[in-house]
Short mmCIF file of C-alpha atoms in Angstrom, two decimals:
data_model
loop_
_atom_site.label_atom_id
_atom_site.label_comp_id
_atom_site.label_asym_id
_atom_site.label_seq_id
_atom_site.Cartn_x
_atom_site.Cartn_y
_atom_site.Cartn_z
CA MET A 1 135.06 104.53 92.58
CA ASN A 2 133.97 102.06 95.25
CA LEU A 3 130.36 101.20 95.90
CA LEU A 4 129.65 101.89 99.58
CA HIS A 5 125.90 101.49 99.77
CA SER A 6 123.00 100.61 97.56
CA GLY A 7 119.74 102.03 98.90
CA LYS A 8 116.15 101.80 97.80
CA VAL A 9 116.70 104.39 95.05
CA ARG A 10 120.27 105.81 95.36
CA ASP A 11 123.72 104.24 95.20
CA VAL A 12 126.61 105.84 97.07
CA TYR A 13 130.15 105.60 95.77
CA ALA A 14 133.42 106.69 97.40
CA ASP A 15 135.72 108.71 95.16
CA GLY A 16 138.76 109.92 97.05
CA ASP A 17 137.63 112.22 99.81
CA ASP A 18 134.19 112.76 98.14
CA LEU A 19 131.05 110.75 97.66
CA VAL A 20 129.18 110.34 94.46
CA LEU A 21 125.45 109.92 94.95
CA VAL A 22 123.71 108.31 92.00
CA ALA A 23 119.94 108.30 91.64
CA SER A 24 118.58 105.27 89.84
CA ASP A 25 115.24 104.77 88.06
CA ARG A 26 114.19 102.32 90.79
CA LEU A 27 110.81 102.92 92.41
CA SER A 28 110.03 102.07 96.05
CA ILE A 29 106.77 102.18 97.89
CA TYR A 30 106.18 101.18 101.52
CA ASP A 31 109.95 100.72 101.77
CA VAL A 32 109.86 98.00 99.12
CA VAL A 33 111.81 98.34 95.85
CA LEU A 34 109.54 97.45 92.90
CA PRO A 35 110.96 95.48 89.96
CA THR A 36 109.84 97.99 87.34
CA PRO A 37 111.89 101.15 86.78
CA VAL A 38 110.49 104.57 85.77
CA PRO A 39 112.46 106.00 82.83
CA ASP A 40 114.26 109.30 83.66
CA LYS A 41 113.25 109.16 87.27
CA GLY A 42 116.86 109.27 88.62
CA ALA A 43 117.68 112.28 86.46
CA LEU A 44 114.45 114.05 87.33
CA LEU A 45 115.00 113.60 91.05
CA THR A 46 118.62 114.75 90.82
CA GLN A 47 117.90 117.82 88.76
CA LEU A 48 114.97 118.86 90.96
CA SER A 49 117.10 118.35 94.09
CA LEU A 50 119.83 120.48 92.60
CA TRP A 51 117.34 123.23 91.88
CA TRP A 52 115.97 123.13 95.37
CA PHE A 53 119.41 123.07 97.00
CA GLU A 54 120.00 126.43 95.23
CA GLN A 55 116.71 127.89 96.46
CA LEU A 56 117.45 126.83 100.06
CA SER A 57 121.17 127.71 100.25
CA ASP A 58 120.51 130.77 102.45
CA LEU A 59 118.62 128.65 105.01
CA VAL A 60 121.02 125.69 105.43
CA PRO A 61 124.33 124.58 103.89
CA HIS A 62 124.12 121.52 101.57
CA HIS A 63 126.37 118.64 100.65
CA VAL A 64 126.69 119.36 96.90
CA ILE A 65 130.20 119.88 95.45
CA SER A 66 129.44 119.43 91.80
CA ALA A 67 126.72 118.18 89.52
CA THR A 68 129.10 117.88 86.49
CA ASP A 69 132.26 116.36 87.99
CA VAL A 70 130.82 112.91 87.94
CA PRO A 71 131.48 109.72 85.80
CA ALA A 72 130.07 110.08 82.31
CA GLU A 73 127.86 107.04 82.68
CA PHE A 74 126.04 108.76 85.56
CA ALA A 75 125.79 112.21 83.95
CA GLY A 76 122.56 113.99 84.79
CA ARG A 77 121.61 111.71 87.70
CA ALA A 78 124.67 111.97 89.93
CA VAL A 79 126.01 114.54 92.35
CA ARG A 80 129.52 114.83 93.87
CA CYS A 81 129.03 115.42 97.56
CA ARG A 82 130.87 116.11 100.78
CA ARG A 83 131.24 113.24 103.24
CA LEU A 84 129.08 113.73 106.27
CA GLU A 85 128.22 111.89 109.45
CA MET A 86 124.57 111.24 108.72
CA LEU A 87 122.09 111.74 111.54
CA PRO A 88 120.05 108.57 112.26
CA VAL A 89 116.66 110.33 111.91
CA GLU A 90 114.29 110.90 109.01
CA CYS A 91 113.22 114.48 109.41
CA ILE A 92 109.63 114.87 108.17
CA ALA A 93 107.50 118.05 108.09
CA ARG A 94 103.73 117.78 107.50
CA GLY A 95 101.41 120.60 106.59
CA TYR A 96 98.48 118.32 105.57
CA LEU A 97 97.25 114.96 106.77
CA ALA A 98 98.01 112.07 104.42
CA GLY A 99 99.66 108.71 104.18
CA LEU A 100 101.12 107.13 107.36
CA GLY A 101 100.59 110.43 109.16
CA LEU A 102 96.86 110.04 108.58
CA LYS A 103 96.90 106.47 109.84
CA GLU A 104 98.85 107.48 112.93
CA TYR A 105 96.40 110.30 113.62
CA GLN A 106 93.41 107.94 113.23
CA ARG A 107 94.92 105.56 115.79
CA HIS A 108 96.21 108.05 118.34
CA GLY A 109 94.93 111.52 117.59
CA SER A 110 98.53 112.56 117.21
CA VAL A 111 101.53 112.06 114.90
CA SER A 112 104.98 111.46 116.42
CA GLY A 113 103.53 112.58 119.75
CA VAL A 114 102.22 115.87 118.38
CA GLU A 115 98.61 116.22 119.45
CA LEU A 116 96.25 117.34 116.66
CA PRO A 117 92.64 118.64 116.76
CA PRO A 118 89.86 116.08 116.59
CA GLY A 119 87.79 115.71 113.41
CA LEU A 120 90.57 115.99 110.82
CA VAL A 121 90.15 114.00 107.66
CA GLU A 122 92.38 112.80 104.82
CA GLY A 123 93.81 115.88 103.14
CA SER A 124 93.04 118.24 105.99
CA LYS A 125 95.36 121.24 106.37
CA LEU A 126 96.99 121.19 109.82
CA PRO A 127 96.71 124.29 112.07
CA SER A 128 100.48 124.70 111.46
CA PRO A 129 103.18 122.46 110.01
CA ILE A 130 104.48 119.82 112.39
CA PHE A 131 107.77 117.94 112.79
CA THR A 132 107.12 114.17 112.72
CA PRO A 133 110.42 112.28 112.72
CA THR A 134 110.87 108.60 112.02
CA THR A 135 113.56 106.01 112.34
CA LYS A 136 115.77 105.14 109.35
CA ALA A 137 114.91 101.56 108.57
CA PRO A 138 117.14 99.23 106.54
CA VAL A 139 116.00 98.29 103.02
CA GLY A 140 112.94 96.06 103.24
CA GLU A 141 111.98 97.24 106.72
CA HIS A 142 109.57 100.04 107.69
CA ASP A 143 110.37 103.39 109.29
CA GLU A 144 108.70 103.96 112.66
CA PHE A 145 107.43 107.26 114.10
CA MET A 146 109.56 108.79 116.81
CA SER A 147 108.60 111.34 119.46
CA PHE A 148 110.67 114.45 119.79
CA ALA A 149 111.89 113.21 123.14
CA GLU A 150 113.23 110.04 121.39
CA VAL A 151 115.07 112.25 118.89
CA GLU A 152 116.55 114.23 121.74
CA ALA A 153 117.69 111.03 123.38
CA LEU A 154 119.29 109.82 120.15
CA ILE A 155 121.14 112.96 118.93
CA GLY A 156 120.97 115.39 121.88
CA ALA A 157 118.51 118.12 122.78
CA ASP A 158 120.27 120.99 121.01
CA ARG A 159 120.79 119.03 117.79
CA ALA A 160 117.24 117.75 117.83
CA ALA A 161 115.91 121.29 118.16
CA GLN A 162 118.21 122.46 115.37
CA VAL A 163 117.10 119.82 112.83
CA ARG A 164 113.44 120.29 113.82
CA ASP A 165 113.69 124.02 113.17
CA LEU A 166 115.63 123.53 109.92
CA THR A 167 113.09 120.91 108.73
CA LEU A 168 110.17 123.28 109.30
CA ALA A 169 112.04 126.22 107.68
CA VAL A 170 112.80 124.15 104.58
CA TYR A 171 109.19 122.98 104.42
CA ALA A 172 107.94 126.56 104.76
CA ARG A 173 110.20 127.78 101.96
CA GLY A 174 109.27 124.85 99.82
CA ALA A 175 105.52 125.27 100.42
CA GLU A 176 105.70 129.04 99.63
CA THR A 177 107.70 128.40 96.46
CA ALA A 178 105.37 125.60 95.28
CA ALA A 179 102.23 127.63 96.09
CA ALA A 180 103.31 130.25 93.56
CA GLN A 181 103.06 127.50 90.95
CA GLY A 182 99.71 126.19 92.07
CA LEU A 183 101.12 123.30 94.04
CA LEU A 184 100.62 122.22 97.66
CA VAL A 185 103.38 120.42 99.52
CA ALA A 186 101.50 118.05 101.86
CA ASP A 187 104.67 116.77 103.53
CA THR A 188 108.36 116.28 102.89
CA LYS A 189 111.17 114.15 104.24
CA LEU A 190 114.70 115.50 104.76
CA GLU A 191 118.01 114.12 105.84
CA PHE A 192 120.80 115.95 107.56
CA GLY A 193 124.40 115.17 108.34
CA LEU A 194 127.33 116.72 110.23
CA ASP A 195 130.46 118.01 108.48
CA PRO A 196 133.89 117.65 110.23
CA SER A 197 133.28 120.96 112.14
CA GLY A 198 129.96 119.67 113.48
CA GLU A 199 127.87 121.95 111.31
CA VAL A 200 124.47 120.57 110.25
CA VAL A 201 124.26 120.05 106.47
CA LEU A 202 121.27 119.25 104.26
CA ALA A 203 121.96 116.00 102.34
CA ASP A 204 120.50 113.28 100.12
CA GLU A 205 117.52 114.68 98.17
CA VAL A 206 115.30 117.64 98.93
CA LEU A 207 111.67 118.39 97.99
CA THR A 208 111.52 115.82 95.21
CA SER A 209 108.55 113.82 94.05
CA ASP A 210 109.96 110.87 95.96
CA SER A 211 110.52 112.65 99.24
CA SER A 212 107.38 114.90 99.16
CA ARG A 213 103.69 114.77 98.39
CA TYR A 214 102.76 117.41 95.79
CA TRP A 215 99.08 118.18 95.20
CA PRO A 216 97.52 120.63 92.67
CA ALA A 217 96.02 123.41 94.72
CA ASP A 218 92.99 123.78 92.48
CA ARG A 219 92.05 120.12 93.07
CA TRP A 220 92.61 119.99 96.82
CA ALA A 221 89.47 118.54 98.47
CA PRO A 222 89.80 117.26 102.08
CA GLY A 223 87.90 114.15 102.89
CA GLY A 224 89.48 111.59 100.57
CA PRO A 225 92.55 110.78 98.45
CA GLN A 226 94.16 113.71 96.67
CA PHE A 227 95.45 113.87 93.11
CA SER A 228 99.17 113.50 93.61
CA PHE A 229 102.18 114.50 91.48
CA ASP A 230 104.31 111.82 93.21
CA LYS A 231 104.53 108.13 93.80
CA GLN A 232 101.27 108.12 95.77
CA PHE A 233 99.77 107.23 92.38
CA VAL A 234 101.69 103.96 92.52
CA ARG A 235 100.70 103.37 96.14
CA ASP A 236 97.07 103.83 95.16
CA TRP A 237 97.45 101.44 92.26
CA SER A 238 99.04 98.84 94.55
CA ALA A 239 96.16 99.03 97.01
CA GLY A 240 94.03 97.04 94.62
CA LEU A 241 96.48 94.16 94.54
CA ASP A 242 96.75 91.02 96.68
CA TRP A 243 100.11 92.20 98.07
CA ASP A 244 101.07 92.47 101.71
CA ARG A 245 103.64 95.28 101.17
CA THR A 246 106.59 93.04 101.76
CA PRO A 247 109.29 92.02 99.25
CA PRO A 248 109.15 91.06 96.49
CA GLY A 249 107.15 93.97 95.07
CA PRO A 250 104.80 93.55 92.13
CA GLU A 251 105.57 94.40 88.50
CA VAL A 252 104.10 97.75 87.52
CA PRO A 253 102.03 97.99 84.30
CA ALA A 254 103.33 100.21 81.50
CA GLU A 255 100.40 102.63 81.80
CA VAL A 256 101.12 103.17 85.52
CA VAL A 257 104.81 103.71 84.76
CA ASP A 258 103.98 106.25 82.03
CA ALA A 259 101.49 108.12 84.22
CA THR A 260 104.01 108.17 87.06
CA ARG A 261 106.77 109.54 84.85
CA ALA A 262 104.43 112.25 83.59
CA ARG A 263 103.73 113.37 87.12
CA TYR A 264 107.44 113.61 87.92
CA VAL A 265 108.00 115.65 84.75
CA GLU A 266 105.14 118.01 85.47
CA VAL A 267 106.29 118.78 89.01
CA TYR A 268 109.81 119.45 87.70
CA GLU A 269 108.60 121.75 84.92
CA ARG A 270 106.09 123.65 87.06
CA LEU A 271 108.54 124.31 89.83
CA THR A 272 111.67 125.12 87.84
CA GLY A 273 110.10 126.77 84.83
CA ARG A 274 112.32 124.57 82.64
CA THR A 275 111.27 122.10 79.93
CA TRP A 276 112.23 118.48 80.48
CA SER A 277 113.69 116.89 77.34
#
């Protein structure tokens, strides 16, 4: 296998006509890779993605060929995938106001050009889920919000409408599924590519704790930070540091690593009904 790309969390290898996508235990926040890994994180992300790809297969085709036909050293945290022409847009759906979406709303009253009602606060549920795409920034740089018109200009109007509709459909299915387990999906980030026939295919990861904000429904309280089953916990920890959110990232204390891993495990177990060992 040949290493094609090493991203913030995943490494992509070429293996004949296929790709092998390997999830590491690396942790990134604010587009900066931190020096401290989270044990089992790569396997947890991979296994949760595989579960979600199955749940969503009737909505959109996905890139997975096999979760077992991978090199032994990557077993459990790698997926053999189809090669795709990846679309140069991060497709984000938001059902609640948090993170960079909240900051964008506070500045402009809108997110990615989507006007929102006045008076919303951190954690507010939006009137309906919205599509808030961003650029795909290189490692160490920050994604920037895009308007829908900018997405249309980049990939064409028909394709832009298709990925917007698919993003919102995946979010709706994910939110409904999670709600049955007492979880809210505040937002989620998806990536799509095109297969040789031009069909849009869901790729990378889907509805994981790295690509989504999960909140316990029984603790949801708009007006401040929410308890999160995702890496928001690490973002919150880093807020108390003298760090400007540029590389190099800070070392993460063991207790923060352990608490973060526990959150990843709990989301996996609650959603899938399986026990993580």
